[in-house]
C-alpha positions as a Markdown table, in Angstrom:
| # | Residue | x | y | z |
|---|---|---|---|---|
| 1 | Unk | 17.1 | 12.1 | -14.1 |
| 2 | Unk | 17.0 | 15.6 | -16.1 |
| 3 | Unk | 19.9 | 17.1 | -14.0 |
| 4 | Unk | 22.0 | 13.8 | -14.9 |
| 5 | Unk | 20.9 | 14.1 | -18.6 |
| 6 | Unk | 21.7 | 17.8 | -18.9 |
| 7 | Unk | 24.9 | 17.6 | -17.0 |
| 8 | Unk | 26.0 | 15.0 | -19.9 |
| 9 | Unk | 25.0 | 17.5 | -22.4 |
| 10 | Unk | 22.4 | 18.3 | -24.7 |
| 11 | Unk | 23.1 | 15.9 | -27.4 |
| 12 | Unk | 23.5 | 13.3 | -25.1 |
| 13 | Unk | 20.2 | 13.7 | -23.1 |
| 14 | Unk | 18.0 | 14.4 | -26.1 |
| 15 | Unk | 16.4 | 11.3 | -26.5 |
| 16 | Unk | 15.3 | 11.3 | -22.9 |
| 17 | Unk | 12.5 | 13.8 | -24.1 |
| 18 | Unk | 10.9 | 11.1 | -26.0 |
| 19 | Unk | 12.1 | 8.2 | -24.3 |
| 20 | Unk | 10.9 | 9.3 | -20.6 |
| 21 | Unk | 7.1 | 10.0 | -21.7 |
| 22 | Unk | 7.0 | 6.8 | -23.4 |
| 23 | Unk | 8.3 | 4.6 | -20.6 |
| 24 | Unk | 5.6 | 6.5 | -18.4 |
| 25 | Unk | 3.1 | 5.6 | -20.8 |
| 26 | Unk | 4.7 | 1.9 | -20.9 |
| 27 | Unk | 4.6 | 1.6 | -17.3 |
| 28 | Unk | 1.0 | 2.9 | -16.7 |
| 29 | Unk | 0.1 | -0.1 | -18.9 |
| 30 | Unk | 2.5 | -2.6 | -18.3 |
| 31 | Unk | 2.1 | -2.2 | -14.4 |
| 32 | Unk | -1.3 | -3.4 | -13.5 |
| 33 | Unk | -1.0 | -5.7 | -16.3 |
| 34 | Unk | 1.8 | -7.4 | -14.4 |
| 35 | Unk | 0.3 | -6.8 | -10.8 |
| 36 | Unk | 3.0 | -4.5 | -10.5 |
| 37 | Unk | 1.7 | -1.4 | -8.6 |
| 38 | Unk | 4.6 | 0.5 | -7.0 |
| 39 | Unk | 8.4 | -0.8 | -6.6 |
| 40 | Unk | 8.4 | 0.2 | -3.2 |
| 41 | Unk | 10.2 | 2.6 | -1.0 |
| 42 | Unk | 13.3 | 0.9 | -0.6 |
| 43 | Unk | 13.7 | 0.5 | -4.7 |
| 44 | Unk | 12.4 | 4.2 | -5.3 |
| 45 | Unk | 15.0 | 5.5 | -2.5 |
| 46 | Unk | 17.9 | 3.0 | -4.4 |
| 47 | Unk | 16.8 | 4.5 | -7.5 |
| 48 | Unk | 17.4 | 8.3 | -6.0 |
| 49 | Unk | 20.7 | 7.3 | -4.5 |
| 50 | Unk | 21.9 | 5.8 | -7.6 |
| 51 | Unk | 21.1 | 8.7 | -9.8 |
| 52 | Unk | 22.7 | 11.3 | -7.3 |
| 53 | Unk | 26.0 | 9.1 | -7.1 |
| 54 | Unk | 26.0 | 9.3 | -11.1 |
| 55 | Unk | 26.0 | 12.9 | -11.1 |
| 56 | Unk | 27.9 | 13.3 | -8.4 |
| 57 | Unk | 31.1 | 11.2 | -9.7 |
| 58 | Unk | 30.8 | 13.3 | -12.9 |
| 59 | Unk | 30.4 | 9.5 | -14.9 |
| 60 | Unk | 30.4 | 10.4 | -18.6 |
| 61 | Unk | 27.7 | 7.7 | -19.9 |
| 62 | Unk | 26.4 | 7.1 | -23.2 |
| 63 | Unk | 23.2 | 8.3 | -24.7 |
| 64 | Unk | 22.2 | 4.3 | -24.8 |
| 65 | Unk | 22.8 | 3.7 | -20.7 |
| 66 | Unk | 21.1 | 7.3 | -20.2 |
| 67 | Unk | 18.1 | 5.8 | -21.9 |
| 68 | Unk | 17.8 | 2.6 | -20.7 |
| 69 | Unk | 18.3 | 4.2 | -16.7 |
| 70 | Unk | 15.5 | 6.5 | -17.8 |
| 71 | Unk | 13.3 | 3.6 | -19.1 |
| 72 | Unk | 13.5 | 2.0 | -15.8 |
| 73 | Unk | 12.7 | 4.6 | -13.7 |
| 74 | Unk | 9.8 | 5.9 | -16.1 |
| 75 | Unk | 8.6 | 2.7 | -15.8 |
| 76 | Unk | 8.8 | 2.4 | -12.2 |
| 77 | Unk | 7.4 | 5.8 | -11.9 |
| 78 | Unk | 4.4 | 5.1 | -14.6 |
| 79 | Unk | 3.6 | 1.7 | -12.4 |
| 80 | Unk | 3.6 | 3.7 | -9.3 |
| 81 | Unk | 1.0 | 6.2 | -11.0 |
| 82 | Unk | -1.2 | 3.2 | -12.3 |
| 83 | Unk | -1.8 | 2.9 | -8.7 |
| 84 | Unk | -3.7 | 6.3 | -8.2 |
| 85 | Unk | -6.3 | 5.1 | -11.5 |
| 86 | Unk | -9.8 | 4.4 | -10.2 |
| 87 | Unk | -12.8 | 3.1 | -12.0 |
| 88 | Unk | -14.2 | 6.5 | -12.1 |
| 89 | Unk | -10.8 | 7.9 | -13.9 |
| 90 | Unk | -10.9 | 9.1 | -17.5 |
| 91 | Unk | -7.9 | 6.6 | -18.3 |
| 92 | Unk | -7.0 | 8.8 | -21.6 |
| 93 | Unk | -6.8 | 12.2 | -20.0 |
| 94 | Unk | -4.8 | 10.3 | -17.0 |
| 95 | Unk | -2.2 | 8.9 | -19.4 |
| 96 | Unk | -2.0 | 12.2 | -21.8 |
| 97 | Unk | -1.6 | 14.3 | -18.3 |
| 98 | Unk | 1.1 | 11.9 | -16.8 |
| 99 | Unk | 2.9 | 11.8 | -20.3 |
| 100 | Unk | 2.6 | 15.8 | -20.7 |
| 101 | Unk | 4.1 | 16.1 | -17.0 |
| 102 | Unk | 6.8 | 13.4 | -17.6 |
| 103 | Unk | 7.6 | 15.3 | -21.3 |
| 104 | Unk | 7.8 | 19.0 | -18.8 |
| 105 | Unk | 9.6 | 17.7 | -16.1 |
| 106 | Unk | 12.6 | 15.8 | -18.1 |
| 107 | Unk | 12.9 | 18.5 | -20.7 |
| 108 | Unk | 12.9 | 21.5 | -18.3 |
| 109 | Unk | 15.0 | 20.2 | -15.7 |
| 110 | Unk | 17.6 | 18.9 | -18.6 |
| 111 | Unk | 17.3 | 22.5 | -20.3 |
| 112 | Unk | 18.2 | 24.4 | -17.1 |
| 113 | Unk | 21.0 | 22.1 | -16.3 |
| 114 | Unk | 22.3 | 22.6 | -20.0 |
| 115 | Unk | 21.8 | 26.5 | -19.6 |
| 116 | Unk | 23.6 | 26.8 | -15.8 |
| 117 | Unk | 26.5 | 24.2 | -17.1 |
| 118 | Unk | 27.2 | 26.8 | -19.8 |
| 119 | Unk | 29.2 | 26.2 | -23.0 |
| 120 | Unk | 32.0 | 28.5 | -22.6 |
| 121 | Unk | 35.3 | 26.4 | -20.7 |
| 122 | Unk | 37.0 | 29.2 | -19.0 |
| 123 | Unk | 37.9 | 29.0 | -15.6 |
| 124 | Unk | 35.1 | 31.9 | -14.7 |
| 125 | Unk | 32.1 | 29.3 | -15.0 |
| 126 | Unk | 34.1 | 26.0 | -14.0 |
| 127 | Unk | 32.2 | 26.4 | -10.4 |
| 128 | Unk | 29.0 | 25.6 | -12.1 |
| 129 | Unk | 30.6 | 21.6 | -12.7 |
| 130 | Unk | 31.2 | 21.7 | -8.8 |
| 131 | Unk | 27.8 | 22.8 | -8.3 |
| 132 | Unk | 26.2 | 20.3 | -10.5 |
| 133 | Unk | 28.3 | 17.6 | -8.7 |
| 134 | Unk | 27.6 | 18.8 | -5.4 |
| 135 | Unk | 24.0 | 18.9 | -5.8 |
| 136 | Unk | 24.0 | 15.4 | -6.8 |
| 137 | Unk | 25.6 | 14.2 | -3.9 |
| 138 | Unk | 23.0 | 15.7 | -2.0 |
| 139 | Unk | 20.7 | 13.8 | -4.1 |
| 140 | Unk | 22.5 | 10.9 | -3.2 |
| 141 | Unk | 22.6 | 11.3 | 0.4 |
| 142 | Unk | 18.7 | 12.1 | 0.4 |
| 143 | Unk | 18.0 | 8.8 | -1.4 |
| 144 | Unk | 20.0 | 6.9 | 1.5 |
| 145 | Unk | 17.9 | 8.8 | 4.2 |
| 146 | Unk | 15.2 | 7.6 | 2.3 |
| 147 | Unk | 16.4 | 4.0 | 2.2 |
| 148 | Unk | 16.9 | 4.4 | 5.9 |
| 149 | Unk | 13.5 | 5.4 | 6.6 |
| 150 | Unk | 12.0 | 3.0 | 4.7 |
| 151 | Unk | 13.7 | -0.1 | 6.5 |
| 152 | Unk | 13.1 | 1.3 | 9.9 |
| 153 | Unk | 9.4 | 1.8 | 9.1 |
């Protein structure tokens, strides 16, 4: 998610710094309330393949659709993390750690991608956009492989 947001630019992905951790917290709280602990291996693999395809095709999506995708992903991951809560777990510390980790992961990944992509439109760094798209195709391929493995077991 962070690489996709970074490839779209800092202004487009900026909202994910707030939306992604809040989505994780919402998934952590709402998942068990609705009986959802995990979306399943096939849904996770499909999400990875979908994000990889968005990155590989260099589809220029706006801020609102990007935030909707991020909230969906964060809700899924937050609900999956709710399955790790035991009766002895300090829920406040767990939630703070999850939100902090989500914030750090999305922010650092997005910042690294923006820095790698560069702002100069010259030919000397044009290969960087191609490298990011190739990375997206690898992510999509990993998602397809994960889906295949999930369906065989």
